[in-house]
XYZ file of C-alpha atoms in Angstrom:
632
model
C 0.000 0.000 0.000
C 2.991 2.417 0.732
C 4.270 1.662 -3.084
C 0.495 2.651 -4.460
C 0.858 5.958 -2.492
C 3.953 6.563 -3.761
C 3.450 5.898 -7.185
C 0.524 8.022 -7.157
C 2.293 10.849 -5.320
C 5.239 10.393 -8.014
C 2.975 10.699 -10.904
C 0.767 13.590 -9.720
C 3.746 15.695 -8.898
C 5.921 14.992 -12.017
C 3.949 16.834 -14.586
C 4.018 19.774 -12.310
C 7.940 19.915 -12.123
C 7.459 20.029 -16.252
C 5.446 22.723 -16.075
C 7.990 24.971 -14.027
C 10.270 25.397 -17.294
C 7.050 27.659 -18.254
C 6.837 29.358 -15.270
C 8.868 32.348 -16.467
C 6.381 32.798 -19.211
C 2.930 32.372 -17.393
C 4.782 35.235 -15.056
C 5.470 37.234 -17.828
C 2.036 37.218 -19.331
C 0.742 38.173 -16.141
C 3.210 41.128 -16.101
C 2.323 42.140 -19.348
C -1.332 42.111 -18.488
C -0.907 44.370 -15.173
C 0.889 47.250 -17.199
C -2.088 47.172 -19.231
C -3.697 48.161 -16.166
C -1.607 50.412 -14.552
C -1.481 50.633 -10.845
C -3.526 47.493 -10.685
C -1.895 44.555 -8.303
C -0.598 41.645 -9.853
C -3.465 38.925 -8.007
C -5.794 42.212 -8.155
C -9.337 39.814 -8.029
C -7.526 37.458 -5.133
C -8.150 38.956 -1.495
C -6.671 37.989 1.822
C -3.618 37.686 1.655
C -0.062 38.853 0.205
C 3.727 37.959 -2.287
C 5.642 36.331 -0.089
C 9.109 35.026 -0.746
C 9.374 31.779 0.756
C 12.077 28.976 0.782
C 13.847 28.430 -2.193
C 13.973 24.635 -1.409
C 10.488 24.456 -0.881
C 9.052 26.567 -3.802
C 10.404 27.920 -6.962
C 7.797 31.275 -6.777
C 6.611 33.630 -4.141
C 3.084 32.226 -2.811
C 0.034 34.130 -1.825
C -0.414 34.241 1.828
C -2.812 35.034 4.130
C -1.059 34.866 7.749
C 2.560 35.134 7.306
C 4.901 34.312 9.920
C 8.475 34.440 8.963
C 9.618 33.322 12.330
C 8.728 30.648 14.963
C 5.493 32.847 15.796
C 2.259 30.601 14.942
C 0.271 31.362 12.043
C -3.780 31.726 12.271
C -6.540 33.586 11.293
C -5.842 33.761 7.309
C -8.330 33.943 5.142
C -7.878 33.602 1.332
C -10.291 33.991 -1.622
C -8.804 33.143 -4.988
C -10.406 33.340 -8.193
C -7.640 34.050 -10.781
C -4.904 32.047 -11.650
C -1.627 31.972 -9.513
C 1.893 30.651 -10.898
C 2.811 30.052 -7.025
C 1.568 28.315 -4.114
C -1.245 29.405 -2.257
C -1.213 28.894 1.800
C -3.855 29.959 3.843
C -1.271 30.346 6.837
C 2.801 29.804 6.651
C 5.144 29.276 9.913
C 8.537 29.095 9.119
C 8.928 27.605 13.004
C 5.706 28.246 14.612
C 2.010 26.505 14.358
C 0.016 26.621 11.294
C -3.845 25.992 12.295
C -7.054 27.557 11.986
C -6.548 29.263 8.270
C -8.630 29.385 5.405
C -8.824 29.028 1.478
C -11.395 29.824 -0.536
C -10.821 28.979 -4.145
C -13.804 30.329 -6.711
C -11.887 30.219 -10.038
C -8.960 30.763 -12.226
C -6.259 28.325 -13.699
C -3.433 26.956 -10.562
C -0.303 25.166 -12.589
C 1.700 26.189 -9.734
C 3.315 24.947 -6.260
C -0.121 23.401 -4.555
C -2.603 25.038 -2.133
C -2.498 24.487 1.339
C -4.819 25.449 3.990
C -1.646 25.710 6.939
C 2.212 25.482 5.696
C 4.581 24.784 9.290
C 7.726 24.515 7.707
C 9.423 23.817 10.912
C 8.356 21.393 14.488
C 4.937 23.249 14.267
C 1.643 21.388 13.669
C -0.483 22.604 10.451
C -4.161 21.311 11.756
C -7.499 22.604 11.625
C -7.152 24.183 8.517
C -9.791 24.467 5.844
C -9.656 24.693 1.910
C -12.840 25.110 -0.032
C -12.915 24.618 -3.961
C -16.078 25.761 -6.038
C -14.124 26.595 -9.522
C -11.282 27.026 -11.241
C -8.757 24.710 -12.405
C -6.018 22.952 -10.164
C -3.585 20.735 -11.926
C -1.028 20.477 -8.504
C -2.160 19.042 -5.006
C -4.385 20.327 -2.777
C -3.485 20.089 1.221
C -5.541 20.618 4.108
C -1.902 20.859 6.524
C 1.720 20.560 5.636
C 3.848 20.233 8.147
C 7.483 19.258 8.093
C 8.422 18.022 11.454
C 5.014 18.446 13.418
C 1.128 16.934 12.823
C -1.611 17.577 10.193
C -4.475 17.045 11.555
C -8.251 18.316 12.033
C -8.690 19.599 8.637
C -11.271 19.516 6.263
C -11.029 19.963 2.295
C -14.550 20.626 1.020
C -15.537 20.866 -2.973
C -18.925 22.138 -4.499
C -19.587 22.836 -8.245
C -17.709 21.570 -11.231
C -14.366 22.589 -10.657
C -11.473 20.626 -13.354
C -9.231 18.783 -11.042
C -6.299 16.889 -11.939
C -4.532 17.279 -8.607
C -4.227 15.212 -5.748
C -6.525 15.724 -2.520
C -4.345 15.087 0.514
C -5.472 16.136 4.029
C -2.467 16.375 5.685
C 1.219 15.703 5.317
C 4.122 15.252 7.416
C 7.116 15.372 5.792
C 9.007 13.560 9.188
C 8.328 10.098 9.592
C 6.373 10.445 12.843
C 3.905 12.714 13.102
C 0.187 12.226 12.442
C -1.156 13.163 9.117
C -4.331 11.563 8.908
C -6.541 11.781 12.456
C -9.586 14.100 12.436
C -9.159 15.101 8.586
C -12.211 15.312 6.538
C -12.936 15.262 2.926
C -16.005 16.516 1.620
C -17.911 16.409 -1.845
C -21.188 18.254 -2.341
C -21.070 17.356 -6.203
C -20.677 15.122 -8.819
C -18.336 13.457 -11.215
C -15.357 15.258 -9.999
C -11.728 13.536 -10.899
C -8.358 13.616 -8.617
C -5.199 12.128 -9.001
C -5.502 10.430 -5.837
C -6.784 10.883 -2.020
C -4.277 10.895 0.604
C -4.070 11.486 4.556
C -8.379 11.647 5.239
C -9.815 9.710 8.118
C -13.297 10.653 7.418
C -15.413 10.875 4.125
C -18.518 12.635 4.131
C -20.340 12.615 0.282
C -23.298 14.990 -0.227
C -25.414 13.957 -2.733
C -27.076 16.943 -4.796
C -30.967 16.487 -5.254
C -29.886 15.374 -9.617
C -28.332 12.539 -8.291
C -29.219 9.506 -9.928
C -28.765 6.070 -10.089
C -25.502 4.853 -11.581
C -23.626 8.148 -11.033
C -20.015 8.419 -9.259
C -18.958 11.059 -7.818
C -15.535 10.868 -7.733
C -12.885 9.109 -9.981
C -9.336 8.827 -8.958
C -7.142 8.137 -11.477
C -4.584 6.018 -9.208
C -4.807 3.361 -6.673
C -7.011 4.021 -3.805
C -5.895 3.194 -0.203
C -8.923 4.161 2.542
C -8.963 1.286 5.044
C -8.034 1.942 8.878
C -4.176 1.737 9.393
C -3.373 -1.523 11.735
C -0.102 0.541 12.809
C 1.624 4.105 13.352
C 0.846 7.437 14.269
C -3.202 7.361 13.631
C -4.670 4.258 14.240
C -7.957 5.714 14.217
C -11.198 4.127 12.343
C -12.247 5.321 9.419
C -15.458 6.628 8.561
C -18.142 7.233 5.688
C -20.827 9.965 5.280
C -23.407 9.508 2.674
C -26.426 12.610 2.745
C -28.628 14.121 -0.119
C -28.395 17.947 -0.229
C -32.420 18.595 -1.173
C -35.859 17.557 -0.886
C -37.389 14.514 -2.486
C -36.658 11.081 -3.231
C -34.205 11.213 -6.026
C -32.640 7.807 -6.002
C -35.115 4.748 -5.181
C -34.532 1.811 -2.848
C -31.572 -0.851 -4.744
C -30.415 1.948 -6.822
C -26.277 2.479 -6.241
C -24.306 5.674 -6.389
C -20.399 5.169 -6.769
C -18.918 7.293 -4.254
C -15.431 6.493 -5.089
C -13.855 4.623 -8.206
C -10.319 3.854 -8.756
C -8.455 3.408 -12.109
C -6.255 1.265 -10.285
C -7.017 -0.873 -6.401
C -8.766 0.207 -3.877
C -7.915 -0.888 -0.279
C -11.195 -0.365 2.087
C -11.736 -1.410 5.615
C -14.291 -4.583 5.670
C -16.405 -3.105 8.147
C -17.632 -0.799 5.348
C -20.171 -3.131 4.352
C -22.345 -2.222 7.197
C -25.040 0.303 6.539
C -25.187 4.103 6.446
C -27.975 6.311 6.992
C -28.344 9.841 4.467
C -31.256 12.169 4.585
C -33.060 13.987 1.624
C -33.224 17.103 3.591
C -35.148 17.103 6.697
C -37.910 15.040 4.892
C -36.468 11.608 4.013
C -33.785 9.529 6.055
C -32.355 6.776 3.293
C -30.342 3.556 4.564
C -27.836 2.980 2.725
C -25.391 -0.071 2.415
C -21.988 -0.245 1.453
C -20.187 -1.889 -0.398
C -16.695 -2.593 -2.346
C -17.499 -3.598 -5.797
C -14.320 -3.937 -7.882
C -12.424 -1.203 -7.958
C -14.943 1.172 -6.229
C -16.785 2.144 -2.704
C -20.794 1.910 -3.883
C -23.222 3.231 -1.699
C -26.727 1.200 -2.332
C -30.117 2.558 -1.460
C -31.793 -0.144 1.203
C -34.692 1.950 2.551
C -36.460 5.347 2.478
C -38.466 6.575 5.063
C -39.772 9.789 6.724
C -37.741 10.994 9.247
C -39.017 11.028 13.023
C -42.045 13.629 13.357
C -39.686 15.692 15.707
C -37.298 16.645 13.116
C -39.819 17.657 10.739
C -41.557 19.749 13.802
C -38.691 21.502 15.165
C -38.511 24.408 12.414
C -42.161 25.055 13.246
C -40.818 25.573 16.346
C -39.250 28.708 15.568
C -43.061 29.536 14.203
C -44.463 29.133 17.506
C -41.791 31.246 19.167
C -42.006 34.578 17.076
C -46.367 34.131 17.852
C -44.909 33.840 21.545
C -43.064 37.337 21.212
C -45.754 39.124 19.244
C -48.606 38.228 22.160
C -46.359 39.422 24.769
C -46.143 42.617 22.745
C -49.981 42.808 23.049
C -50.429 41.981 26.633
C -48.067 44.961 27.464
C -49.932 47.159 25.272
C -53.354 46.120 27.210
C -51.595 45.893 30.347
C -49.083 48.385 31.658
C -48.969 50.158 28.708
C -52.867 51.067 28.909
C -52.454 51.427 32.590
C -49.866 54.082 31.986
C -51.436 55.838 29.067
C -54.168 56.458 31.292
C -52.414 57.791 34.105
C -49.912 59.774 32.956
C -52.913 61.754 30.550
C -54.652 62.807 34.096
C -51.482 63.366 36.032
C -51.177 67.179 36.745
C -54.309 68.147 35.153
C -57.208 68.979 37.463
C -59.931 68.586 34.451
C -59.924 67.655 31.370
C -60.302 70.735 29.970
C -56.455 71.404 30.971
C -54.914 67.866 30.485
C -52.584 68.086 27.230
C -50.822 65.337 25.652
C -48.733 63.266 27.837
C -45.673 61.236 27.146
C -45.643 57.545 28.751
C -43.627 54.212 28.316
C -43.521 50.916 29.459
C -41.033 47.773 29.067
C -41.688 44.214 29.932
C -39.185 41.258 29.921
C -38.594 37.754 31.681
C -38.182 34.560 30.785
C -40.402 31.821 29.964
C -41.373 28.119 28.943
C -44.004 27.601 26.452
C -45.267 24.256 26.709
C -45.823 23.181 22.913
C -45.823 19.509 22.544
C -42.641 19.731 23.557
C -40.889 23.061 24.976
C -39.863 26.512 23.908
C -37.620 28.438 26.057
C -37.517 32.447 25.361
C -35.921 35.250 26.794
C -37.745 38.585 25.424
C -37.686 42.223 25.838
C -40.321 44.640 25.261
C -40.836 48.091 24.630
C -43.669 50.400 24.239
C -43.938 54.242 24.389
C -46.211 56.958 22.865
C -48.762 60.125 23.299
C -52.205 60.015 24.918
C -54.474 62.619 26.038
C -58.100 62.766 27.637
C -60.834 64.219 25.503
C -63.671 66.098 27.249
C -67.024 63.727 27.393
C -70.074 64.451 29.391
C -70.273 61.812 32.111
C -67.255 59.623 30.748
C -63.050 59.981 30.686
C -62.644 59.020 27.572
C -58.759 58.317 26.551
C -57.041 58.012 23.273
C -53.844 57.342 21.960
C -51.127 56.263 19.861
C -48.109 54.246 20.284
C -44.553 52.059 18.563
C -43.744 49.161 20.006
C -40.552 46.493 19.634
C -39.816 43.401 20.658
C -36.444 41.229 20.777
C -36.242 37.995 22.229
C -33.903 34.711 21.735
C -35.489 30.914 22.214
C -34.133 27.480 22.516
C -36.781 24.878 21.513
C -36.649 21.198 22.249
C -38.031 18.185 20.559
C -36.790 14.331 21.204
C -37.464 11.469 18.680
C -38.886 8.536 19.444
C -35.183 6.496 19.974
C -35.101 9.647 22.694
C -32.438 11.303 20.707
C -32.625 14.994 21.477
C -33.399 17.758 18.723
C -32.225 21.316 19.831
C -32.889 24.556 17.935
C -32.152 28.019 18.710
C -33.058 31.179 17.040
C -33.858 35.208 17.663
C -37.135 37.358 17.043
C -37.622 41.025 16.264
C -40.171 43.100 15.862
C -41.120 46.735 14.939
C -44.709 48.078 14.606
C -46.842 50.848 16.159
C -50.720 51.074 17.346
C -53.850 53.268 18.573
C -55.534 52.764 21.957
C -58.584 53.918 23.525
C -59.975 53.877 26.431
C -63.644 54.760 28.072
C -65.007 54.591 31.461
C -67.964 55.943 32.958
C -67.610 58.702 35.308
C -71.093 59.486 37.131
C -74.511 57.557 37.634
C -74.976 54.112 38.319
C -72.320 52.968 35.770
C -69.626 55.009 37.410
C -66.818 52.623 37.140
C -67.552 50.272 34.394
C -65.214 50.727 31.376
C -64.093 49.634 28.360
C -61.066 49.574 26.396
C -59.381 48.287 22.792
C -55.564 48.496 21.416
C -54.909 48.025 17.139
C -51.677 46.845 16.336
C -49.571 46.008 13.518
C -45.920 45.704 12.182
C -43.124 43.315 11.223
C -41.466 40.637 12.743
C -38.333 39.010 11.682
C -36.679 36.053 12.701
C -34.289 33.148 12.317
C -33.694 29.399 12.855
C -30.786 27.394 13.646
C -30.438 23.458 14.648
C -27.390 20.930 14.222
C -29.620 18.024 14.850
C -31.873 17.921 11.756
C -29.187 16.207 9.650
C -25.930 16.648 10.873
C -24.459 14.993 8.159
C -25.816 18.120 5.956
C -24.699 20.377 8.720
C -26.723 23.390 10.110
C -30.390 23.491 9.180
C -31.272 27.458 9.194
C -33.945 30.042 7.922
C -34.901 33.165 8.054
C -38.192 34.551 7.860
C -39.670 38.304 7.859
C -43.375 38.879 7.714
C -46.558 40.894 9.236
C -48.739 41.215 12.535
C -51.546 42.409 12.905
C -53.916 42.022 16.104
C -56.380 43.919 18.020
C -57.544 43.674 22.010
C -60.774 44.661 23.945
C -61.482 44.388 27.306
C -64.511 45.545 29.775
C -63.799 45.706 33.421
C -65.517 47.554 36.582
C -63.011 49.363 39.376
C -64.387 49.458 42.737
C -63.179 52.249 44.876
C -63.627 50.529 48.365
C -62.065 53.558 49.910
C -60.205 56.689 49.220
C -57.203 54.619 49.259
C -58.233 50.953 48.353
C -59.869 50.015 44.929
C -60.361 46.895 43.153
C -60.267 46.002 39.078
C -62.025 43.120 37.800
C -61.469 42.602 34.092
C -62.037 40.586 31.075
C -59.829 40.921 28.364
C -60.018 39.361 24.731
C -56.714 39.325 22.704
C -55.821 38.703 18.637
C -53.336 37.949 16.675
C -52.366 37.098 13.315
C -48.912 36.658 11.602
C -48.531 35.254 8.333
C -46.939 32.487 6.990
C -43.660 31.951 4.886
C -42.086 30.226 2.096
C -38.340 28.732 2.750
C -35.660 25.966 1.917
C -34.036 24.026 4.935
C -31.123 21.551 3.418
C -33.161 22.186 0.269
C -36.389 20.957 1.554
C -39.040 23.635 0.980
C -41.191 24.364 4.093
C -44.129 26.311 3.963
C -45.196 28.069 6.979
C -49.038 28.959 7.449
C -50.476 31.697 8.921
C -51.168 31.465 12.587
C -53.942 32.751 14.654
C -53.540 33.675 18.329
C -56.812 34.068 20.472
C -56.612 33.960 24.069
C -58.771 35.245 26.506
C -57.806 36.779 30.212
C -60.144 37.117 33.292
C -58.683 38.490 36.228
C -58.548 41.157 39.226
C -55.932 43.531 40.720
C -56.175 45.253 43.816
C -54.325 48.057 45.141
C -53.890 50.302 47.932
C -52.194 54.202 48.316
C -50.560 54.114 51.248
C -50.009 57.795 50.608
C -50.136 59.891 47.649
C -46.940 58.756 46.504
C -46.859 55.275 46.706
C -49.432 52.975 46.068
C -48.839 49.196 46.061
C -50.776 46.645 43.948
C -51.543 42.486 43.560
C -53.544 40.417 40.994
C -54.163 37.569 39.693
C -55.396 36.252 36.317
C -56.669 32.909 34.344
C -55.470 32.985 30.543
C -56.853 30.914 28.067
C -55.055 30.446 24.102
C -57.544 28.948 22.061
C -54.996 28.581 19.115
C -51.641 29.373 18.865
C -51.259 26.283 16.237
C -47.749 26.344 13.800
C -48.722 24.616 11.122
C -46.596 23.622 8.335
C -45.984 21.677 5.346
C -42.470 19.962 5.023
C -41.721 18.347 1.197
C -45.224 18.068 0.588
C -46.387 16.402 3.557
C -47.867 18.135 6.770
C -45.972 18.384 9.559
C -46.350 17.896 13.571
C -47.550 21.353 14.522
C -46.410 23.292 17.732
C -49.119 24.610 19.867
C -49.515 27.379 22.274
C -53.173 26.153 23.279
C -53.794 25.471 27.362
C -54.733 27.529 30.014
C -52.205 29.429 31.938
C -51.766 31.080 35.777
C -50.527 34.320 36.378
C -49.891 36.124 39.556
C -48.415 40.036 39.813
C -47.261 42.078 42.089
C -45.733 45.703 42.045
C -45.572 49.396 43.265
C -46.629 52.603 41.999
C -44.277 55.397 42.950
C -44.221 59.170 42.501
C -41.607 61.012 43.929
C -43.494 64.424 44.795
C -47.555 64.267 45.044
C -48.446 66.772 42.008
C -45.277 65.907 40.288
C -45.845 65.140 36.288
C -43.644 62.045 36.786
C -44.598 58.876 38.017
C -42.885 55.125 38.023
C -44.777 51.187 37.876
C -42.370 48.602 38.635
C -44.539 45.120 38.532
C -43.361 41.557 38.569
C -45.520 38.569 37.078
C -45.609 34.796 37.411
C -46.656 32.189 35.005
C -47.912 28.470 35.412
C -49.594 26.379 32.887
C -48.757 26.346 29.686
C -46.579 29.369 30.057
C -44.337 28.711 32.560
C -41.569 31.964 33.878
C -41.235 35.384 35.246
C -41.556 38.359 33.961
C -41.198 41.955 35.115
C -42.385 45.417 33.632
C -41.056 48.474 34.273
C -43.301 51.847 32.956
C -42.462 55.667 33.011
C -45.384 58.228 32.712
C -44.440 62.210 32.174
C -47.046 64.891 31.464
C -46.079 68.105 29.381
């Protein structure tokens, strides 16, 4: 096996050393175009990096670096993105005695006839690991290395292809020029494409293949034109098992149960571990999980098609999730626009003014945040923030205060949702919510007769809400799962309620409250699945009391309590043509407040509401609100 290597090695780099007798010509031409364009740089459509001069025993050329480190100091952080062609090599990051780890290399194009890309270049003891090259054009005709070290490790990188770029280079993900050192442990190759060719593979302990959704029975994705050597080394510095990948980037069922991809054929032998005849599992997406067997046939790793299923509800539920959360944000929105944000409209419009004749327009505002579970079918934790603040002012009715106003409103918040599948493997997701939007309120309550007391009240909202998705569980052969979404609200509130006045100093609210709220749905593509989101309705209904008591005329002290009720609150949503699990915000819920009014002079135009809330039921948390009120 250590003759196939090196035969392959030899005959990959030979045609290279050819090509350096034309060197002084491709660098000529490239001259010759740059004085065309004076004061343009010679790589001007490359970014990232910088001409170097490196060692003259290592390269014939100067090489385009990103992190440069002439000395022992390590090299980390570059970031390369090539797309025109380069005589020299390219390196990510170069130690001439340091560490060479953590670098990138993007290439998107151009011809490369010269010295070889490498994510990390240690050309001393250093290690050259966790390094990263990504290829999505161009032409390469010399090898391609994840880490180079010469006396040091290569491990923990990852090379990773897309598109139809021409190779006719070798793919090696790391190399140790001493005898010792690990070159293979941890490093990844990955192939989101088809029919790509290489003059060999080299130094990769895992293989991960992502099959586009055109795949299609019979096709190979990648032909090396050399012998093949992928089994699990029974000796030296890695010893570590290899490991094979097989996923479909998109939705649907391209390939049908017996049908065989090749994911690897050799023009010469290829050496794989036995154990790779045991079966594989690939998803379609988020939609389909496919079992897949492999198996060495000839001269090439096949992976065959054994089964296709749906995957476990959960996984098709969980981006719902997200769904349920940014309804979650937008009714919090409402109940501080109907709660302390009413409240405060109210009082600050009558503060100072000793009729309504004289009371102006008055300033108020009013935040709310805490933390809560939502109990869905499974669980969505959110932290959220809200903020009202606007103008109201008291209009002059016979026998009535009647209140108006108007108001803008935001809301951020950040959620984790939860979801197992039925083997009781957990399914995380995580994501943030914003929104923006503004409102009118009114307000009317009887002032004299036998209805003194009684009121009623109503809030019209609308605006936008944005958010986002993220989950590593989905298909973590695919990688991240992820969306983003930005559409409308809308909602409206009313409420009637009677407030005793027990005493000059003690009164007592008893309300009914109705609440509404619509967002609307959404159109996206998770791990090219398309998902479409419905609208979703929100109605919930809230009886409850509050009583309070001045102890002077600056502070008064309050407590309530209240019995919510979502009738709705359903995510619904349709996953590769097939409905999904939906989340749900319907139950009943507890919740229990306490706070303090506070003025710091008796006619002063300011006053302060700090309140705390509890929730148990289907809402489960804290919260706390915190509202200013200022008459001008």
């Amino acid at each position: 096996m250590v003759l196939l290597l090196r035969l392959w090695l030899s005959q990959a780099t030979e045609p290279s050393r050819r090509t350096r007798s034309h060197s002084a010509r491709a660098a000529a031409a490239l001259l010759f175009l740059a004085l065309l364009a004076p004061g343009a740089p010679l790589w001007a459509a490359n970014s990232g990096g910088t001409t170097e001069t490196l060692p003259g025993f290592e390269f014939a050329h100067s090489g385009y670096v990103g992190s440069f480190q002439p000395g022992a100091t390590d090299a980390t952080g570059g970031n390369l993105t090539i797309d025109t062609g380069i005589t020299g090599p390219i390196i990510g990051g170069y130690s001439d005695g340091g560490n060479a780890n953590g670098n990138r290399v993007t290439i998107t194009g151009g011809t490369h006839i010269g010295e070889g890309i490498y994510g990390g270049f240690s050309d001393g003891s250093g290690n050259a690991s966790n390094n990263i090259v990504t290829i999505t054009g161009g032409t390469i005709s010399y090898m391609v290395f994840g880490g180079y070290s010469r006396g040091g490790t290569a491990t923990g990188n990852t090379l990773r292809i897309f598109g139809n770029p021409t190779l006719s280079a070798g793919l090696v993900g790391g190399r140790v020029f001493g005898p010792a050192g690990d070159y293979r442990t941890g490093n990844t190759l990955e192939i989101h494409t088809l029919n790509l060719q290489a003059a060999g593979i080299e130094g990769f302990q895992h293989f991960r293949f992502y099959l586009p959704d055109t795949v299609r029975a019979g096709d190979t994705v990648l032909t090396v034109n050399n012998g093949v050597v992928i089994e699990t080394p029974s000796s030296g510095p890695s010893t570590a098992p290899t490991t094979v990948g097989v996923g479909i980037e998109g939705g649907g069922t391209p390939l049908a149960v017996n049908d065989t991809v090749t994911l690897i054929k050799s023009t010469g032998a290829l050496y794989a571990d036995t154990g790779m005849t045991n079966t594989t599992t690939g998803m379609a997406g988020i939609s389909s999980l496919y079992t897949f067997g492999l198996e060495k046939i000839g001269n090439s790793l096949v992976a065959r098609v054994t089964s296709i299923e749906q995957t476990d509800e959960s996984a098709r539920k969980s981006p719902s999730e997200g769904k349920a959360a940014n309804v979650a944000l937008v009714t919090q929105g409402a109940d501080l626009a109907a709660g302390p944000g009413m409240g405060n409209a109210r009082a600050a419009a009558v503060l100072g003014a000793d009729n309504m004749a004289q009371a102006g327009w008055a300033g108020f505002g009013a935040t709310s945040g805490g933390t809560s579970r939502y109990a869905t079918g499974s669980h969505v934790d959110m932290q959220s923030f809200s903020l009202m603040t606007g103008l109201a002012k008291r209009l002059p009715v016979s026998g009535a205060d009647l209140l108006v106003g108007a108001f803008f409103e935001t809301s951020v918040g950040s959620y984790d949702s939860h979801n197992e599948t039925a083997a009781g493997e957990s399914i995380t997701a995580r994501g943030d919510s914003r929104s923006a939007g503004g409102g009118l309120l009114g307000r009317v309550e009887a002032t004299e007769g036998m209805a003194r007391g009684l009121y009623a009240e109503a809030t019209v909202r609308a605006g936008r809400l944005s958010s986002d998705y993220r989950s590593d569980d989905l298909n973590p052969t695919l990688g991240e799962a992820e969306y983003d979404i930005n559409v409308a609200y809308y909602g409206a509130h009313a409420g009637v309620g009677y407030i005793w006045n027990i005493s000059e100093q003690a009164w007592l609210d008893l309300y009914g409250k109705y609440f509404w709220t619509h967002t609307t749905g959404a159109d996206v593509r998770i791990l090219g699945d398309p998902v479409t989101f419905d609208d979703v309705d929100s109605y919930r209904t809230r009886l409850g009391a509050r009583f309070g008591y001045a102890l002077n005329k600056c502070i008064t002290p309050y407590t309530g309590a209240a019995w919510e009720y979502e009738f709705d609150g359903t995510a619904h949503s349709v996953v590769a043509g097939v409905d999904a699990p939906a989340p749900t915000l319907k139950g009943g819920t507890g919740v229990g407040e306490m706070g303090i009014i506070w003025k710091p002079l008796p006619d002063s135009g300011f006053s302060l509401d700090l309140g705390a809330q509890g929730y148990t039921g289907v809402r489960e948390g804290v919260g706390g609100n915190l509202s200013l009120m200022y008459e001008f």
